[in-house]
Amino acid sequence: GCPALASLAMAGVGNITIVDPDHISISNIHRQFFYSTNLVGEPKALVTKNRLMELNPFIKVESIVEYFKAHFVKDFTLVLDCTDNMATKYLIHDACFKYQVPLISAGVFKHEGQIRTFFPNKGCLRCFGGETPDDTKLGNCNDFGVLGATTNALGSIQASQAIEFLSEGSNATLEATLHLNLKTLTQVKIKNSQNEECAVCRGEVDISTDSVEVMEISDERVIDIRELSDESVMSFSFDTQKVVLCCHRGIRSKKMALSLRAQGHDHIYSLK
């Protein structure tokens, strides 16, 4: 997000909106260069807005310190996905197809990354029945680490593709997905495919809100499962009181909440 936004602002993209509910932590600073140790705890979207205005005071920047919601994309010319988890990536993807807004999505894993541009009726992630990948089965930055050099490279290319799209109405990753390996300095372009009968490409997509997650807690019973095994959690005796499970990132707690709900415990929730 940081390199993409910096490049867009310096290029003079006139209206930019940043959506991020997160707050700055020490673990961000090695790759998110807008932030520093004296800003730990501050909202990322607000700090980023101020940084962009310093880079270019002649543009308009808005910030939304909230979790992404599908309707956020409705009035925009182009959306950039710079997120770090599959659940959010697929939600942004589905929202863009629902409202027929072009999307440029980028992601990294260790030394590798990929970038693809999505356009209504030009192919999507759901064309061949693709389900949203389970984040609990995938690696992440906390588990494997990622260099700032990698995210900076992919974010800069993403911004370049965005500027090309805004200027020309097309770009290189609209036809083929770019896979880049920064360790071996190799790249591969894979032609994007499409199912001509895909309803999602036409904007016929149903975006449902996952009610298993809550964003805050009040008087509920809270269970920290970070040091508990899956078997221990599943064997708990739950009464009818609302229970909120919490873990490090909200991924495992959501998985366990869904498993418990499958057993009939509809009052179990996960802290997002």
Short mmCIF file of C-alpha atoms in Angstrom, two decimals:
data_model
loop_
_atom_site.label_atom_id
_atom_site.label_comp_id
_atom_site.label_asym_id
_atom_site.label_seq_id
_atom_site.Cartn_x
_atom_site.Cartn_y
_atom_site.Cartn_z
CA GLY A 1 0.00 0.00 0.00
CA CYS A 2 2.67 2.56 0.92
CA PRO A 3 4.73 2.38 -2.30
CA ALA A 4 1.61 2.25 -4.45
CA LEU A 5 0.10 5.30 -2.75
CA ALA A 6 3.33 7.27 -2.83
CA SER A 7 3.74 6.69 -6.57
CA LEU A 8 0.12 7.61 -7.31
CA ALA A 9 0.30 10.80 -5.27
CA MET A 10 3.59 11.94 -6.80
CA ALA A 11 2.23 11.22 -10.28
CA GLY A 12 -0.65 13.59 -9.60
CA VAL A 13 -3.60 11.20 -9.32
CA GLY A 14 -6.11 13.77 -8.16
CA ASN A 15 -8.48 11.91 -5.84
CA ILE A 16 -7.32 9.10 -3.56
CA THR A 17 -9.24 7.35 -0.78
CA ILE A 18 -7.45 5.07 1.69
CA VAL A 19 -9.34 2.34 3.56
CA ASP A 20 -7.57 0.71 6.51
CA PRO A 21 -8.89 -0.07 10.02
CA ASP A 22 -5.44 -0.93 11.36
CA HIS A 23 -3.13 1.00 13.66
CA ILE A 24 0.64 1.26 13.28
CA SER A 25 2.73 -1.37 15.06
CA ILE A 26 6.48 -1.97 15.27
CA SER A 27 6.21 -4.98 12.95
CA ASN A 28 4.95 -2.74 10.10
CA ILE A 29 7.83 -0.31 9.96
CA HIS A 30 10.40 -2.42 8.07
CA ARG A 31 8.19 -2.45 4.96
CA GLN A 32 5.64 0.38 5.37
CA PHE A 33 7.86 3.43 5.02
CA PHE A 34 5.25 6.07 5.85
CA TYR A 35 5.42 5.02 9.51
CA SER A 36 7.98 5.42 12.29
CA THR A 37 8.42 4.29 15.89
CA ASN A 38 7.02 7.53 17.32
CA LEU A 39 3.73 6.87 15.47
CA VAL A 40 3.03 3.40 16.90
CA GLY A 41 -0.66 3.15 17.78
CA GLU A 42 -1.80 5.83 15.33
CA PRO A 43 -4.40 4.98 12.64
CA LYS A 44 -2.60 4.02 9.42
CA ALA A 45 -5.15 5.64 7.11
CA LEU A 46 -4.88 9.04 8.82
CA VAL A 47 -1.08 9.01 8.99
CA THR A 48 -0.89 7.94 5.33
CA LYS A 49 -3.23 10.74 4.31
CA ASN A 50 -0.95 13.29 5.97
CA ARG A 51 2.13 11.78 4.30
CA LEU A 52 0.51 11.95 0.86
CA MET A 53 -0.49 15.57 1.36
CA GLU A 54 3.13 16.35 2.22
CA LEU A 55 4.23 14.69 -1.01
CA ASN A 56 1.65 16.49 -3.12
CA PRO A 57 -0.52 19.23 -1.57
CA PHE A 58 -2.44 19.69 -4.84
CA ILE A 59 -4.38 16.42 -4.66
CA LYS A 60 -7.41 15.39 -2.61
CA VAL A 61 -6.96 12.53 -0.13
CA GLU A 62 -9.63 10.95 2.07
CA SER A 63 -9.15 8.31 4.75
CA ILE A 64 -11.59 5.71 6.09
CA VAL A 65 -10.50 4.09 9.36
CA GLU A 66 -12.84 1.11 9.03
CA TYR A 67 -12.90 -2.46 7.82
CA PHE A 68 -13.62 -2.61 4.11
CA LYS A 69 -17.27 -2.80 3.11
CA ALA A 70 -18.51 -3.67 -0.37
CA HIS A 71 -20.30 -0.37 -1.01
CA PHE A 72 -17.07 1.59 -0.53
CA VAL A 73 -16.09 0.92 -4.17
CA LYS A 74 -19.28 2.22 -5.81
CA ASP A 75 -18.19 5.70 -6.87
CA PHE A 76 -14.57 5.08 -7.84
CA THR A 77 -12.82 4.88 -11.20
CA LEU A 78 -10.31 2.25 -10.07
CA VAL A 79 -9.63 0.18 -6.93
CA LEU A 80 -6.23 -1.10 -5.77
CA ASP A 81 -6.14 -4.11 -3.46
CA CYS A 82 -3.01 -3.98 -1.29
CA THR A 83 -4.25 -6.25 1.51
CA ASP A 84 -2.54 -9.20 3.18
CA ASN A 85 -5.25 -11.84 3.60
CA MET A 86 -7.42 -13.83 1.22
CA ALA A 87 -10.74 -13.13 2.93
CA THR A 88 -10.37 -9.39 2.35
CA LYS A 89 -8.89 -9.83 -1.13
CA TYR A 90 -11.86 -11.87 -2.28
CA LEU A 91 -14.32 -9.48 -0.63
CA ILE A 92 -12.76 -6.53 -2.52
CA HIS A 93 -12.77 -8.61 -5.71
CA ASP A 94 -16.46 -9.51 -5.35
CA ALA A 95 -17.42 -5.93 -4.47
CA CYS A 96 -15.69 -4.58 -7.57
CA PHE A 97 -17.54 -7.02 -9.81
CA LYS A 98 -20.84 -6.33 -8.05
CA TYR A 99 -20.49 -2.61 -8.78
CA GLN A 100 -18.57 -3.10 -12.06
CA VAL A 101 -15.45 -1.20 -10.99
CA PRO A 102 -11.97 -2.07 -12.37
CA LEU A 103 -9.58 -3.59 -9.83
CA ILE A 104 -5.81 -4.04 -9.68
CA SER A 105 -4.88 -6.68 -7.11
CA ALA A 106 -1.37 -7.37 -5.81
CA GLY A 107 -0.03 -9.81 -3.25
CA VAL A 108 3.30 -11.08 -1.95
CA PHE A 109 4.61 -14.28 -0.36
CA LYS A 110 8.20 -14.41 0.85
CA HIS A 111 10.28 -13.23 -2.16
CA GLU A 112 7.48 -13.57 -4.70
CA GLY A 113 4.49 -11.53 -5.80
CA GLN A 114 1.81 -11.28 -8.42
CA ILE A 115 -0.31 -8.54 -9.97
CA ARG A 116 -3.51 -8.81 -12.00
CA THR A 117 -5.99 -6.27 -13.30
CA PHE A 118 -9.67 -7.22 -13.27
CA PHE A 119 -12.26 -5.59 -15.51
CA PRO A 120 -16.03 -6.29 -15.69
CA ASN A 121 -16.79 -9.13 -18.14
CA LYS A 122 -13.07 -9.82 -18.65
CA GLY A 123 -12.59 -12.76 -16.27
CA CYS A 124 -12.57 -13.04 -12.47
CA LEU A 125 -11.40 -15.26 -9.63
CA ARG A 126 -14.80 -16.98 -9.53
CA CYS A 127 -14.91 -17.89 -13.23
CA PHE A 128 -14.23 -21.56 -12.56
CA GLY A 129 -15.98 -21.98 -9.23
CA GLY A 130 -13.18 -20.58 -7.12
CA GLU A 131 -13.90 -20.57 -3.40
CA THR A 132 -12.32 -18.03 -1.06
CA PRO A 133 -9.06 -19.66 0.17
CA ASP A 134 -8.85 -20.51 3.85
CA ASP A 135 -6.33 -18.15 5.46
CA THR A 136 -5.60 -20.73 8.17
CA LYS A 137 -4.05 -22.98 5.50
CA LEU A 138 -1.85 -20.30 3.95
CA GLY A 139 1.35 -18.70 5.15
CA ASN A 140 1.48 -15.03 6.10
CA CYS A 141 3.98 -12.31 6.89
CA ASN A 142 3.95 -13.17 10.60
CA ASP A 143 4.85 -16.80 9.90
CA PHE A 144 7.33 -16.47 7.04
CA GLY A 145 8.34 -12.82 6.93
CA VAL A 146 8.52 -10.49 3.94
CA LEU A 147 11.13 -7.92 2.98
CA GLY A 148 10.25 -4.29 2.47
CA ALA A 149 12.15 -4.49 -0.82
CA THR A 150 9.64 -7.09 -2.06
CA THR A 151 6.51 -5.16 -1.10
CA ASN A 152 8.04 -1.94 -2.44
CA ALA A 153 8.76 -3.54 -5.81
CA LEU A 154 5.28 -5.02 -6.20
CA GLY A 155 3.57 -1.85 -4.94
CA SER A 156 5.51 0.29 -7.41
CA ILE A 157 4.58 -1.98 -10.32
CA GLN A 158 0.97 -1.95 -9.15
CA ALA A 159 0.98 1.85 -9.19
CA SER A 160 2.56 1.84 -12.65
CA GLN A 161 -0.24 -0.42 -13.89
CA ALA A 162 -2.80 1.86 -12.25
CA ILE A 163 -1.40 4.98 -13.91
CA GLU A 164 -1.34 3.19 -17.27
CA PHE A 165 -4.94 2.10 -16.81
CA LEU A 166 -6.11 5.57 -15.78
CA SER A 167 -4.33 7.09 -18.77
CA GLU A 168 -5.09 4.54 -21.48
CA GLY A 169 -8.02 2.45 -20.22
CA SER A 170 -5.89 -0.69 -20.36
CA ASN A 171 -2.58 -2.14 -19.14
CA ALA A 172 -0.36 -5.20 -19.41
CA THR A 173 -1.89 -7.14 -16.48
CA LEU A 174 -5.41 -6.91 -17.88
CA GLU A 175 -4.57 -9.68 -20.33
CA ALA A 176 -2.01 -11.63 -18.26
CA THR A 177 -1.11 -11.98 -14.58
CA LEU A 178 2.47 -11.02 -13.71
CA HIS A 179 4.33 -13.39 -11.38
CA LEU A 180 7.59 -11.90 -10.12
CA ASN A 181 10.34 -13.59 -8.10
CA LEU A 182 12.69 -11.07 -6.49
CA LYS A 183 15.08 -13.77 -5.25
CA THR A 184 15.82 -15.24 -8.67
CA LEU A 185 14.96 -12.06 -10.60
CA THR A 186 12.65 -14.01 -12.88
CA GLN A 187 9.17 -13.22 -14.09
CA VAL A 188 6.36 -15.09 -15.78
CA LYS A 189 3.20 -13.78 -17.41
CA ILE A 190 0.23 -16.14 -17.44
CA LYS A 191 -2.67 -15.34 -19.75
CA ASN A 192 -5.87 -14.55 -17.85
CA SER A 193 -8.70 -16.91 -18.70
CA GLN A 194 -12.46 -16.45 -18.52
CA ASN A 195 -15.60 -18.51 -18.31
CA GLU A 196 -17.98 -16.83 -20.75
CA GLU A 197 -20.95 -17.99 -18.64
CA CYS A 198 -19.63 -16.60 -15.35
CA ALA A 199 -22.35 -14.64 -13.54
CA VAL A 200 -19.87 -12.86 -11.26
CA CYS A 201 -18.16 -11.24 -14.27
CA ARG A 202 -21.53 -9.76 -15.18
CA GLY A 203 -21.95 -8.32 -11.69
CA GLU A 204 -24.38 -10.98 -10.44
CA VAL A 205 -22.64 -11.57 -7.14
CA ASP A 206 -24.15 -11.92 -3.67
CA ILE A 207 -21.99 -10.50 -0.92
CA SER A 208 -23.11 -11.78 2.45
CA THR A 209 -21.89 -10.46 5.79
CA ASP A 210 -20.21 -13.08 7.93
CA SER A 211 -22.02 -12.80 11.28
CA VAL A 212 -19.57 -15.10 13.06
CA GLU A 213 -17.13 -12.20 13.54
CA VAL A 214 -17.46 -9.27 15.94
CA MET A 215 -15.22 -6.20 15.99
CA GLU A 216 -15.62 -5.28 19.66
CA ILE A 217 -16.64 -6.88 22.93
CA SER A 218 -18.61 -5.64 25.94
CA ASP A 219 -20.10 -8.04 28.48
CA GLU A 220 -19.58 -11.27 26.56
CA ARG A 221 -17.58 -14.19 27.89
CA VAL A 222 -14.17 -14.01 26.18
CA ILE A 223 -11.92 -17.04 25.72
CA ASP A 224 -8.30 -16.55 24.66
CA ILE A 225 -7.41 -19.66 22.65
CA ARG A 226 -3.82 -18.78 21.76
CA GLU A 227 -2.34 -21.41 24.10
CA LEU A 228 -5.16 -23.93 23.80
CA SER A 229 -5.30 -26.85 21.36
CA ASP A 230 -8.15 -27.24 18.89
CA GLU A 231 -9.28 -30.33 20.80
CA SER A 232 -9.46 -28.36 24.06
CA VAL A 233 -11.59 -25.64 22.50
CA MET A 234 -13.95 -28.13 20.86
CA SER A 235 -14.42 -29.97 24.16
CA PHE A 236 -15.52 -26.89 26.14
CA SER A 237 -18.92 -26.94 27.78
CA PHE A 238 -20.76 -23.91 26.39
CA ASP A 239 -24.00 -22.67 27.89
CA THR A 240 -26.31 -20.25 26.09
CA GLN A 241 -24.29 -17.15 27.01
CA LYS A 242 -22.64 -15.34 24.07
CA VAL A 243 -19.00 -16.39 23.82
CA VAL A 244 -16.25 -14.61 21.87
CA LEU A 245 -13.08 -16.50 20.96
CA CYS A 246 -9.89 -14.54 20.37
CA CYS A 247 -6.44 -15.43 19.06
CA HIS A 248 -3.47 -13.59 17.58
CA ARG A 249 -4.91 -12.48 14.22
CA GLY A 250 -8.54 -13.62 14.34
CA ILE A 251 -7.98 -16.37 11.78
CA ARG A 252 -7.84 -19.45 14.01
CA SER A 253 -10.57 -18.11 16.31
CA LYS A 254 -12.87 -17.73 13.29
CA LYS A 255 -12.08 -21.27 12.17
CA MET A 256 -12.90 -22.63 15.64
CA ALA A 257 -16.07 -20.54 15.91
CA LEU A 258 -17.29 -21.94 12.59
CA SER A 259 -16.50 -25.49 13.73
CA LEU A 260 -18.44 -24.98 16.95
CA ARG A 261 -21.37 -23.45 15.09
CA ALA A 262 -21.45 -26.54 12.90
CA GLN A 263 -22.13 -28.46 16.11
CA GLY A 264 -25.08 -26.21 16.92
CA HIS A 265 -23.41 -23.56 19.10
CA ASP A 266 -24.83 -20.51 17.30
CA HIS A 267 -23.84 -18.18 20.16
CA ILE A 268 -20.09 -18.59 19.49
CA TYR A 269 -18.29 -15.67 17.82
CA SER A 270 -14.76 -14.72 16.82
CA LEU A 271 -13.05 -11.40 17.56
CA LYS A 272 -12.05 -9.88 14.19
#
